[in-house]
Short mmCIF file of the C-alpha atoms (twelve columns), coordinates in Angstrom:
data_MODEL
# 
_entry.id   MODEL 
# 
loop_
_atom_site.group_PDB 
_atom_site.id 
_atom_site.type_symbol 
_atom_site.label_atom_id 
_atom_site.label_alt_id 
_atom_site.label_comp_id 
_atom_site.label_asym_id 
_atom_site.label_seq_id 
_atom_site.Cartn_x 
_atom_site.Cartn_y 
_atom_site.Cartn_z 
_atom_site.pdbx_PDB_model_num 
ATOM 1   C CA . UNK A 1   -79.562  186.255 89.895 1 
ATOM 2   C CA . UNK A 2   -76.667  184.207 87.983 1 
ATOM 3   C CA . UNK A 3   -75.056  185.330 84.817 1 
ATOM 4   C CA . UNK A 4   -73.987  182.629 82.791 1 
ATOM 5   C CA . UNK A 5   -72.468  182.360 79.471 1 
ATOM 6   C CA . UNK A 6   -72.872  180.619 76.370 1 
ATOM 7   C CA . UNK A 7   -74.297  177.134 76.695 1 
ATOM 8   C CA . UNK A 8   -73.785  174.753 73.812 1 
ATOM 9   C CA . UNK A 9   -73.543  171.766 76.116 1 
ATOM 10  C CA . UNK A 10  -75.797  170.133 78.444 1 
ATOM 11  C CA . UNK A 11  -75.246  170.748 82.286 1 
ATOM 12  C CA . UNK A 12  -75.450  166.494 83.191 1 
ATOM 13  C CA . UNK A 13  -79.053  166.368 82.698 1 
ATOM 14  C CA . UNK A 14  -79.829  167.670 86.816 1 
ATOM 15  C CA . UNK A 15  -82.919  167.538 87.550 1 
ATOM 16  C CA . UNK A 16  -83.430  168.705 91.127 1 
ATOM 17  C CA . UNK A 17  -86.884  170.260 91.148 1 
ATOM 18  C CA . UNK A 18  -90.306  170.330 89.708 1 
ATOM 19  C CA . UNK A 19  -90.515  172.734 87.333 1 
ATOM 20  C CA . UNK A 20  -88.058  175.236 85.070 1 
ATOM 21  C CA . UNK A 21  -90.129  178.120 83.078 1 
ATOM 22  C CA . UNK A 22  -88.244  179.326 80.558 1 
ATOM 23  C CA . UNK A 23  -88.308  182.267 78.278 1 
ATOM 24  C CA . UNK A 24  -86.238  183.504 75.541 1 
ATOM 25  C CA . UNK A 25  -86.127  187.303 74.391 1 
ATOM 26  C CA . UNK A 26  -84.257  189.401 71.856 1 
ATOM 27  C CA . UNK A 27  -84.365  193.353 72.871 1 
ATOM 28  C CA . UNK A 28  -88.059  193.235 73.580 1 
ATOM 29  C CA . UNK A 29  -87.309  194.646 77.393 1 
ATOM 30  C CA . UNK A 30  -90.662  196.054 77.627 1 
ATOM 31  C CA . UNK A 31  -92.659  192.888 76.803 1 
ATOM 32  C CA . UNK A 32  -90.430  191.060 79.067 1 
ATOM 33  C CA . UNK A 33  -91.187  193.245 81.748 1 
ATOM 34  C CA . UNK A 34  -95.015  192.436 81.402 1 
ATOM 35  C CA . UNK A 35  -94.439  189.028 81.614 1 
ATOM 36  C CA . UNK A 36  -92.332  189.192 84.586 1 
ATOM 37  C CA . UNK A 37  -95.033  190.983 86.650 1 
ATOM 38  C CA . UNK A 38  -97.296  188.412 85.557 1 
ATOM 39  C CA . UNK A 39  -95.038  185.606 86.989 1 
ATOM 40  C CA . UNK A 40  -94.127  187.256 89.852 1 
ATOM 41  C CA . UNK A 41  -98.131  187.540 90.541 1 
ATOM 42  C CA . UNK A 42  -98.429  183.762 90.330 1 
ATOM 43  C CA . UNK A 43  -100.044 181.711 92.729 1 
ATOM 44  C CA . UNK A 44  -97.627  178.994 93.440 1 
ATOM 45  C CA . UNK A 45  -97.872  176.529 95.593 1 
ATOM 46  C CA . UNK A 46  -95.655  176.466 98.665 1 
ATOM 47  C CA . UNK A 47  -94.157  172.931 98.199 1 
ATOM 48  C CA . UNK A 48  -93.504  173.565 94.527 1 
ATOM 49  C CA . UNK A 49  -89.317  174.210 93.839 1 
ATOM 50  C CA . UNK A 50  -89.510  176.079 90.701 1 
ATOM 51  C CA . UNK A 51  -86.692  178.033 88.823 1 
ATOM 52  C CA . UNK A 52  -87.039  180.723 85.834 1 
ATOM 53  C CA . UNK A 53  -84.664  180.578 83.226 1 
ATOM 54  C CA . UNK A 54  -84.744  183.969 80.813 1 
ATOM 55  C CA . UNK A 55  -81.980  183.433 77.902 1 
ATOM 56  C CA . UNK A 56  -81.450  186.513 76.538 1 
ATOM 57  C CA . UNK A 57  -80.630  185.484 72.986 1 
ATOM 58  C CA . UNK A 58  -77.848  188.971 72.726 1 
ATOM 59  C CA . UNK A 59  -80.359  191.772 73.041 1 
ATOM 60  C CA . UNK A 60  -78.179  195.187 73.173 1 
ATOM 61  C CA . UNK A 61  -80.842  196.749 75.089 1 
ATOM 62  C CA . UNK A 62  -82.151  197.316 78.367 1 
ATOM 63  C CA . UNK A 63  -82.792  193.735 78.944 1 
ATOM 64  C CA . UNK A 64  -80.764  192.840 81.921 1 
ATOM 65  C CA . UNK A 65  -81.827  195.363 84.109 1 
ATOM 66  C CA . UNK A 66  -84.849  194.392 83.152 1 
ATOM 67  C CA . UNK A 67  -84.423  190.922 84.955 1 
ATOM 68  C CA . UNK A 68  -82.043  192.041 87.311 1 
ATOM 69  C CA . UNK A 69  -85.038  194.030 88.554 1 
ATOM 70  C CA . UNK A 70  -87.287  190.994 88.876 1 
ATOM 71  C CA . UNK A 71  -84.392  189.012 90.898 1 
ATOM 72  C CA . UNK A 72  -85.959  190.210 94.619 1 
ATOM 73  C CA . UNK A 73  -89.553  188.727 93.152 1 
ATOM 74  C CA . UNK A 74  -88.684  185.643 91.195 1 
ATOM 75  C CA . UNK A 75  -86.312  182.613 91.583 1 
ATOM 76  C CA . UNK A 76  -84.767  183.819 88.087 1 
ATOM 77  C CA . UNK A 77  -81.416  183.101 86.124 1 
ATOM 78  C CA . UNK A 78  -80.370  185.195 82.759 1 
ATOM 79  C CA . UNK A 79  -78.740  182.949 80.670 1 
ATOM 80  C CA . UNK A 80  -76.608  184.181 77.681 1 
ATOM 81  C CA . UNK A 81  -76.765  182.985 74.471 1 
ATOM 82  C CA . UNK A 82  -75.102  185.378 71.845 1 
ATOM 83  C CA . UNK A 83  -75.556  183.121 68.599 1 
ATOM 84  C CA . UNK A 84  -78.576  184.609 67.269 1 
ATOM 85  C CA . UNK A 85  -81.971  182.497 66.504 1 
ATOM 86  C CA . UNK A 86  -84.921  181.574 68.841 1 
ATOM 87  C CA . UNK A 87  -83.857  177.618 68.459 1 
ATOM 88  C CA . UNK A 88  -80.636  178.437 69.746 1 
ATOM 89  C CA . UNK A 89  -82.011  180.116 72.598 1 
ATOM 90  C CA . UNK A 90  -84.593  176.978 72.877 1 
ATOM 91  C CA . UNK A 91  -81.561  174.554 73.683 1 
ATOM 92  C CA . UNK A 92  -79.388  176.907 76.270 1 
ATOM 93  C CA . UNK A 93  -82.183  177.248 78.236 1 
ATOM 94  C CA . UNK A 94  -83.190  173.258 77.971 1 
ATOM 95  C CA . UNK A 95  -79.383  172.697 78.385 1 
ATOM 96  C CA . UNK A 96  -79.503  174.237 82.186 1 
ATOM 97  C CA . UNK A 97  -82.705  173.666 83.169 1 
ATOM 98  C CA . UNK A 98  -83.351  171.324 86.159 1 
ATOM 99  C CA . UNK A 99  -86.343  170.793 86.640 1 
ATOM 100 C CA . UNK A 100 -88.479  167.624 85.989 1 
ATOM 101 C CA . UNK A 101 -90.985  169.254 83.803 1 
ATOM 102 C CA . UNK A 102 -89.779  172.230 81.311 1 
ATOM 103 C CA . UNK A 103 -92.517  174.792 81.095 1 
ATOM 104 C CA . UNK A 104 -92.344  177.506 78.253 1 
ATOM 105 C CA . UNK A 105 -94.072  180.829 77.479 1 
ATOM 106 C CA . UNK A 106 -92.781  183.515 75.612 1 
ATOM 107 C CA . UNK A 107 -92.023  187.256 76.388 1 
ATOM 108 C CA . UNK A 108 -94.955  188.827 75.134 1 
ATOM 109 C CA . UNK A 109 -97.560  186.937 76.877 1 
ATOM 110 C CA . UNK A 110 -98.994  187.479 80.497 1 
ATOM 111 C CA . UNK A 111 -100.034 184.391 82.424 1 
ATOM 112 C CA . UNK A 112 -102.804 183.902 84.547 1 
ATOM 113 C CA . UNK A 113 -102.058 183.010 88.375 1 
ATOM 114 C CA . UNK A 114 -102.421 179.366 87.779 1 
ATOM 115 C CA . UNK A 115 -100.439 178.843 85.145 1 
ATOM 116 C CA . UNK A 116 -97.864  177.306 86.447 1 
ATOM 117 C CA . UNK A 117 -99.852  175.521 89.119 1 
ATOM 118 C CA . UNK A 118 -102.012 173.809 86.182 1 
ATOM 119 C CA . UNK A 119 -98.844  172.672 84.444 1 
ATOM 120 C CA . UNK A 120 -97.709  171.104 87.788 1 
ATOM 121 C CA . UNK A 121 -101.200 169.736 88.643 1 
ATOM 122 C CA . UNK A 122 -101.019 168.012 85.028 1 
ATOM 123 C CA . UNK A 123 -97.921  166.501 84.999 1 
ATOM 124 C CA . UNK A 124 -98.658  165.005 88.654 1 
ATOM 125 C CA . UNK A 125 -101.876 163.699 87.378 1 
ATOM 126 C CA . UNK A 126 -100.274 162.174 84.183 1 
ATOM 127 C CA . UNK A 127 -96.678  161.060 85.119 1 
ATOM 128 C CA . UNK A 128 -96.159  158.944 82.007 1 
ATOM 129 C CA . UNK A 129 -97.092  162.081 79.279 1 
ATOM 130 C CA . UNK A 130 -94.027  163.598 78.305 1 
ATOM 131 C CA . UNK A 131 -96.121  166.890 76.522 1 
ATOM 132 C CA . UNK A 132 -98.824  169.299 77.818 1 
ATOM 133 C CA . UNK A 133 -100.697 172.122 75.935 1 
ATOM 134 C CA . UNK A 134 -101.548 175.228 77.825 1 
ATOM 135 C CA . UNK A 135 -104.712 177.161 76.823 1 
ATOM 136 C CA . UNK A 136 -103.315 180.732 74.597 1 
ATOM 137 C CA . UNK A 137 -105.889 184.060 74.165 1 
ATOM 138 C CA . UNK A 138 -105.264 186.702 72.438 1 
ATOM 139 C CA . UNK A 139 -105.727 190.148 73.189 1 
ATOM 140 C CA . UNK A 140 -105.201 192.594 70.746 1 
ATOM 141 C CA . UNK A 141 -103.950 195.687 71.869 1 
ATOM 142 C CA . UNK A 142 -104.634 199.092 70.212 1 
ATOM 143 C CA . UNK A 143 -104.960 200.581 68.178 1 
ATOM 144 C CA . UNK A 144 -107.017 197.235 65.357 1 
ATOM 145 C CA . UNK A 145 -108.333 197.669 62.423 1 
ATOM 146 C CA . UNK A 146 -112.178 196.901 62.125 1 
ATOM 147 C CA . UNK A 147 -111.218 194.385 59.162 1 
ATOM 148 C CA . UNK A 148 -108.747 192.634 61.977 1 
ATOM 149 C CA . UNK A 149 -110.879 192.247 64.249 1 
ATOM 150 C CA . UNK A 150 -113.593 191.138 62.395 1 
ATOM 151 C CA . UNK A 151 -111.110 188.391 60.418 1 
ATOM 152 C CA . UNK A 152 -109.328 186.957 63.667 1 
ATOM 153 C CA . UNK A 153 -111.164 183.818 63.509 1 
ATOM 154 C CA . UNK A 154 -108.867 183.591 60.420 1 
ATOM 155 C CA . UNK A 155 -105.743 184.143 61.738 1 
ATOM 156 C CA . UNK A 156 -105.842 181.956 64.506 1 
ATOM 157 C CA . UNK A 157 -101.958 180.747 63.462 1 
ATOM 158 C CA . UNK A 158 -101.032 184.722 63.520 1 
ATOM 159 C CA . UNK A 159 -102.980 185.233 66.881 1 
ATOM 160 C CA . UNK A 160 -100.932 181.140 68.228 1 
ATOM 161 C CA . UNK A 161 -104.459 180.313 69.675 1 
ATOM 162 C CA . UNK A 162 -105.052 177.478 71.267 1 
ATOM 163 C CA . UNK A 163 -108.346 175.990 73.055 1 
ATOM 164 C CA . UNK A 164 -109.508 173.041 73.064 1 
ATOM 165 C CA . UNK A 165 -112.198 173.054 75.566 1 
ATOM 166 C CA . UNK A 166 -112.397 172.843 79.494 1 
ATOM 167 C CA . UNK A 167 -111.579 169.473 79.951 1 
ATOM 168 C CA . UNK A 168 -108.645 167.848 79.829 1 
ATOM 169 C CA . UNK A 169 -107.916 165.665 76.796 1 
ATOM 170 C CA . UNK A 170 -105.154 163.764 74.807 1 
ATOM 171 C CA . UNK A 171 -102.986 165.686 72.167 1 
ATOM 172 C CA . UNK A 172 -102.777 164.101 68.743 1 
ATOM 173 C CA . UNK A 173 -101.333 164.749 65.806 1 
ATOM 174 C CA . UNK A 174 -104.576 163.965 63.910 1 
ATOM 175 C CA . UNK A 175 -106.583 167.296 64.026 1 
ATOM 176 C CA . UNK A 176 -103.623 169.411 65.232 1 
ATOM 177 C CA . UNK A 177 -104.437 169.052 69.093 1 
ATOM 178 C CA . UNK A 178 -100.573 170.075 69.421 1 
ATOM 179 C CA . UNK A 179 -99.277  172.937 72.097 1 
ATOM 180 C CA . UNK A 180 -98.036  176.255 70.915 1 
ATOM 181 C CA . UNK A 181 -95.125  177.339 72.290 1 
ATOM 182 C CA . UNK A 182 -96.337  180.066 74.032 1 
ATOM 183 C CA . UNK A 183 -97.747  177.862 76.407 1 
ATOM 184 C CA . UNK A 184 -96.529  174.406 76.930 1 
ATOM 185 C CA . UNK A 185 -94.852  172.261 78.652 1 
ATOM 186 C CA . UNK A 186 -92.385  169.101 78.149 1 
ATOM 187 C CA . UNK A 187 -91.089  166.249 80.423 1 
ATOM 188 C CA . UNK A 188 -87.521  167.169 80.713 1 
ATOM 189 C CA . UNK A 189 -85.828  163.528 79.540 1 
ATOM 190 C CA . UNK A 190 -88.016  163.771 76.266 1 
ATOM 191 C CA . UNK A 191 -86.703  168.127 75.320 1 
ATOM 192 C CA . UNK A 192 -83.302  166.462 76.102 1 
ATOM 193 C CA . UNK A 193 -83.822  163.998 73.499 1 
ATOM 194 C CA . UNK A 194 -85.738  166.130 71.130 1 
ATOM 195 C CA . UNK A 195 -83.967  169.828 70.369 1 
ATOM 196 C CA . UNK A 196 -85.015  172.428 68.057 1 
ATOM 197 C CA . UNK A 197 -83.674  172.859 64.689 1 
ATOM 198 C CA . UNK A 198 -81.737  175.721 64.259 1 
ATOM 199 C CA . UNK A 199 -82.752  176.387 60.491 1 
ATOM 200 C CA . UNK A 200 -86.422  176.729 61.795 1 
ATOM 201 C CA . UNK A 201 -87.625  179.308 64.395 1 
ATOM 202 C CA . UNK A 202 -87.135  183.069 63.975 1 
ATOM 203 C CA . UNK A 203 -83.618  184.697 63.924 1 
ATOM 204 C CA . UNK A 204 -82.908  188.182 62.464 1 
ATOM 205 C CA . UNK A 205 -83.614  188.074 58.654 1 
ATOM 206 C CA . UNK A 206 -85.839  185.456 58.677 1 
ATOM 207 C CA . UNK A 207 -89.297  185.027 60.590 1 
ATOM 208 C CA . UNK A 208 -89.823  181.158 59.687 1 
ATOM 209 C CA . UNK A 209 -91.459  179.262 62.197 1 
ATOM 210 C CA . UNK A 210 -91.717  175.749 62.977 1 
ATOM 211 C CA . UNK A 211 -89.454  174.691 65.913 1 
ATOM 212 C CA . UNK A 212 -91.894  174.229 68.336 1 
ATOM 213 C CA . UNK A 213 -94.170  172.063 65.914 1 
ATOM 214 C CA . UNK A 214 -91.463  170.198 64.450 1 
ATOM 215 C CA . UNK A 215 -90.477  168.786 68.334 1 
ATOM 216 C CA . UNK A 216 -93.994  168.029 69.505 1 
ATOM 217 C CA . UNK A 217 -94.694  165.816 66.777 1 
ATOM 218 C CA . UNK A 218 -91.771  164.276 67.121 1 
ATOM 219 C CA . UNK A 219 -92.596  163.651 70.503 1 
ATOM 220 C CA . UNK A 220 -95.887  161.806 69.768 1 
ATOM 221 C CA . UNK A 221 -94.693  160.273 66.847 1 
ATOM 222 C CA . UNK A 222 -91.959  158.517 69.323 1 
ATOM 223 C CA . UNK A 223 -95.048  156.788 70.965 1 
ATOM 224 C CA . UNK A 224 -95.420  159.595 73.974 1 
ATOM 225 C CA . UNK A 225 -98.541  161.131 75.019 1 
ATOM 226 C CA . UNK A 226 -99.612  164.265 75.901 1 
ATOM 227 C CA . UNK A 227 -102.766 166.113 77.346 1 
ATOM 228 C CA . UNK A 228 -104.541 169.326 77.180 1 
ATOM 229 C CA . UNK A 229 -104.316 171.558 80.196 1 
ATOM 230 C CA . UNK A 230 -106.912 174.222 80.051 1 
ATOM 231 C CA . UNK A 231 -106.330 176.116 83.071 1 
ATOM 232 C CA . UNK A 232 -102.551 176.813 81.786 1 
ATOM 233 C CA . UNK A 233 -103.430 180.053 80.609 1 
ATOM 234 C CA . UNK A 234 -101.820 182.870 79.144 1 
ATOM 235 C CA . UNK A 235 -102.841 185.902 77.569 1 
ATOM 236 C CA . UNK A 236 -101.294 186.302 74.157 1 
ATOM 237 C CA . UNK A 237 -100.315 190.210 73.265 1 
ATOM 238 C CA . UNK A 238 -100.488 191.196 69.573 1 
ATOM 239 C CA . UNK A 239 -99.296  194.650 69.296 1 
ATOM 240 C CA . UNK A 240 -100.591 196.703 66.779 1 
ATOM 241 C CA . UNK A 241 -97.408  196.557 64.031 1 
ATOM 242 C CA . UNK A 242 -98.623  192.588 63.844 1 
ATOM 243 C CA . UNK A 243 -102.382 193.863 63.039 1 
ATOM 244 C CA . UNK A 244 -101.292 194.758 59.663 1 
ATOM 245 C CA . UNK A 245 -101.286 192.887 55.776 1 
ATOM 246 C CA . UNK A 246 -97.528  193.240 55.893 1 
ATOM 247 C CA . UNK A 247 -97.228  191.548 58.649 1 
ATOM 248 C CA . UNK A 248 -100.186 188.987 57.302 1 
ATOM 249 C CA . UNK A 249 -98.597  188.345 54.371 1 
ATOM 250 C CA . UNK A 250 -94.939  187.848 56.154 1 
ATOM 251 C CA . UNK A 251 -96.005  185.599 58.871 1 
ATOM 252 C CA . UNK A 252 -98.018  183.260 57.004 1 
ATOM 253 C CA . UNK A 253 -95.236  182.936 53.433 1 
ATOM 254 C CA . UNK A 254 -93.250  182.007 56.694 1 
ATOM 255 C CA . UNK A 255 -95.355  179.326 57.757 1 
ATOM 256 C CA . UNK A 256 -95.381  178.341 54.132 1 
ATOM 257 C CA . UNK A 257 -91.458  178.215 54.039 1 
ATOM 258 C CA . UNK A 258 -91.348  175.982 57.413 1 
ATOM 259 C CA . UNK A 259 -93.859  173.745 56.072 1 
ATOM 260 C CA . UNK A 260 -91.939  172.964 52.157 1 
ATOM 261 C CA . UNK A 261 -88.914  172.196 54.320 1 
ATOM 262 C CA . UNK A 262 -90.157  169.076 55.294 1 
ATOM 263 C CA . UNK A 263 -92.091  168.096 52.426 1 
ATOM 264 C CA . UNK A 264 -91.040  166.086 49.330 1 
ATOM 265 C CA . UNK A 265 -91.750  167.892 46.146 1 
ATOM 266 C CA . UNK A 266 -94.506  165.391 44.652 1 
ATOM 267 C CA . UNK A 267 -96.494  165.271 41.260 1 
ATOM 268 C CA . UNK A 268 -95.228  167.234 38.231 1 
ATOM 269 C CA . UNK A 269 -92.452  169.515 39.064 1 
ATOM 270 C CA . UNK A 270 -91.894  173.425 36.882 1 
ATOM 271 C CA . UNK A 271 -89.124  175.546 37.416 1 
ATOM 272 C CA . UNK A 272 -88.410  173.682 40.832 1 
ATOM 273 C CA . UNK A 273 -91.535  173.806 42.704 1 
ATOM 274 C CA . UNK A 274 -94.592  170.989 42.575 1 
ATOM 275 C CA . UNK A 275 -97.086  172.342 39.542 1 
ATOM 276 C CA . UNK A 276 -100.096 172.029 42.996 1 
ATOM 277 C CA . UNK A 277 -97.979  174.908 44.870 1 
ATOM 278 C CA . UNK A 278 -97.729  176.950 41.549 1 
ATOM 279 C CA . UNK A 279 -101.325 175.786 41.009 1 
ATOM 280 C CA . UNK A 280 -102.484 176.805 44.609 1 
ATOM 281 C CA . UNK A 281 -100.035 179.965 44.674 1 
ATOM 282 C CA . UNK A 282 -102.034 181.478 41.249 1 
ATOM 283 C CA . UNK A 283 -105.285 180.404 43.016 1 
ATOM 284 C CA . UNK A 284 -104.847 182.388 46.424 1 
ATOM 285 C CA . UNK A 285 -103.829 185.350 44.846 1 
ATOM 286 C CA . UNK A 286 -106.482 185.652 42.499 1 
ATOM 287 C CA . UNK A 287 -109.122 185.265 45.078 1 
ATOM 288 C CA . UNK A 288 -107.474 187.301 47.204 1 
ATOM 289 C CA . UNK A 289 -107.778 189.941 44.280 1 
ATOM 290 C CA . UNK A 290 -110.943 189.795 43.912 1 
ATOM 291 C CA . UNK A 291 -112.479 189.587 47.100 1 
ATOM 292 C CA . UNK A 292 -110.408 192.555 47.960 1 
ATOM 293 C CA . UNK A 293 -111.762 194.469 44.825 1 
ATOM 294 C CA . UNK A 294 -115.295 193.384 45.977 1 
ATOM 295 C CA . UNK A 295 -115.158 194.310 49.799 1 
ATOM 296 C CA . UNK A 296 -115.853 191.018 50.528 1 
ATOM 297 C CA . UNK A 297 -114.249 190.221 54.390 1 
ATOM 298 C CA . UNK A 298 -112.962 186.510 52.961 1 
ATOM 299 C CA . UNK A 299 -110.234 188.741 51.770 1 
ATOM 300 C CA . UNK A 300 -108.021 188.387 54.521 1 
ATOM 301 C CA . UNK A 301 -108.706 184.559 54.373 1 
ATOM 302 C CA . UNK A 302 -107.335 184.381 50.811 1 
ATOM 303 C CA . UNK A 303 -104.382 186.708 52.022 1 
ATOM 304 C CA . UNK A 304 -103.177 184.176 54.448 1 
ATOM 305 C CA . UNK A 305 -103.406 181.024 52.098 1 
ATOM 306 C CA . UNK A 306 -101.998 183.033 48.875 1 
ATOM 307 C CA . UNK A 307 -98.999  184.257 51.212 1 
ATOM 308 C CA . UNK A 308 -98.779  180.643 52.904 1 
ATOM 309 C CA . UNK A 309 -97.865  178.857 49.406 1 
ATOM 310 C CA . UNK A 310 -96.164  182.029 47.898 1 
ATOM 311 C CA . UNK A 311 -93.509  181.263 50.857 1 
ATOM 312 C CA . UNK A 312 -93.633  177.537 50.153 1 
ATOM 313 C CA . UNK A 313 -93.066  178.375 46.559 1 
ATOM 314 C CA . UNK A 314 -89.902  180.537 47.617 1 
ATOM 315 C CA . UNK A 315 -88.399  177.828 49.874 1 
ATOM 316 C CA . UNK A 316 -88.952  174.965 46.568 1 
ATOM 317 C CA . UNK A 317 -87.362  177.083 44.599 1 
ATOM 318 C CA . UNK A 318 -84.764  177.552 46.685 1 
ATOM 319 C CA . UNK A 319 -85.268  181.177 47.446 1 
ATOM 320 C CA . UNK A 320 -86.834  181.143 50.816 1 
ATOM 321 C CA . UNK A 321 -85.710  183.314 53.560 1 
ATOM 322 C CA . UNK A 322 -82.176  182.889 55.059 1 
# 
């Protein structure tokens, strides 16, 4: 395994294999673990040169003997990237990866042993896509709540799942037939051309989203395609601390926050944010309220969308989370 340091600039653009999996983790040495054990468990094919890039985005714990210990199993690399924030993790790992086809998945998933193989299969199949969505289920581990398990088809943005049926198809734009990132892949020339943001994705203080989203459409907006690869599977884990309304309510006022940064504040405008979020804002809350109040299950429902446009209401205002 190879220690490198802080990447900020790309390493000529090599590519000299198939396929680079990368991960990026923040003092999460456990999850990582799992992960690991599910790549190592892969079923790869034997003419398939494949490298694993982990960039430890300056976890202080356990983390690198935590890949060190995978080193004997895996063709892996920790790469190094002390300035804090998932996008900057995102582009050190792109900016050393060699491989023709950059596959992500994040480090508290598991895959399934064709995971990788899928991703490969794909991109043989369709040489001219530049972006591929991987199929994402969640399991929630215990201990749930009754009321989260019963509201999950809710919170399929909370739970990142994706399925869009056992056949391959085209990804659009149009009807959000987009990847998540923890399971996707990306021809390497287009990630090159298309980083992440660093004012979107988590980083500590802040849990706003919307790298991953913001470079896919990009992608197809640029006039590249991309295509559904349902056998790229991996098992999403969604530990009980994220099976809570705190946790609700922060995810999705960070979704809320990612999506007001790229919109233009239209229609009347009242103490600095559109009079529709205000409008919407009041609208969520109060049904929230009452369906709360009333036992009614749609209460989790109105949670997410009154905690969606309370965050976009933050971020118009200017008060959104550093």
């Amino acid at each position: 395994m190879i220690i490198l340091g802080n990447c900020t600039d790309f390493v000529g653009n090599v590519t000299s294999m198939d396929c680079s999996v990368i991960i990026c983790t923040r003092n999460r040495s456990r999850q990582l673990a799992n992960v690991l054990g599910s790549l190592a468990a892969m079923a790869v094919p034997v003419d398939l040169e494949w490298e694993l890039l982990v960039v430890d985005n300056g976890s202080d714990d356990d983390t690198p003997a935590t890949i060190a210990s995978f080193a004997d199993r895996l063709p892996v690399t920790r790469l190094w990237e002390p300035e804090a924030g998932v996008s900057h993790a995102r582009n050190t790992g792109v900016g050393h990866a060699r491989g023709r086809l950059i596959v992500w998945t994040d480090d508290d998933t598991r895959v399934v042993p064709g995971w990788l193989a899928a991703f490969a299969a794909a991109f043989a199949a369709h040489p001219d896509a530049a972006l591929f969505a991987g199929r994402i289920t969640p399991v929630l581990l215990p201990p749930t709540p009754d009321w989260f398990r019963d509201a999950a088809a809710d919170l399929h943005y909370l739970l990142a799942e994706r399925d869009f049926g056992p056949v391959p198809v085209p990804l659009a734009i149009a009807g959000e037939l987009l990847p998540f990132g923890a399971s996707a892949a990306v021809r390497a020339v287009e990630q090159r051309q298309f980083l992440y943001d660093p004012d979107l994705g988590v980083a500590p203080g802040r849990r706003r989203g919307g790298e991953e989203t913001a470079v896919y459409t990009a992608i197809l907006e640029a006039g590249h395609s991309g295509w559904w690869v349902p056998g790229a599977e991996v098992e999403h884990q969604i530990v009980s601390e994220r099976q809570t309304t705190t946790y609700i309510r922060q995810f999705y006022a960070s979704m809320g926050e990612a999506w007001a940064r790229s919109e233009t504040a239209n229609g009347p405008v009242i103490a600095g944010a559109p009079l529709a979020t205000w409008a919407k804002t009041a609208a969520g809350s109060a049904r929230y309220a009452i369906a709360r109040a009333a036992g009614n299950s749609s209460w989790v429902r109105y949670l997410a969308s009154a905690s969606f446009h309370r965050g976009a209401l933050a971020c118009f205002r200017g008060a959104g989370q550093k």
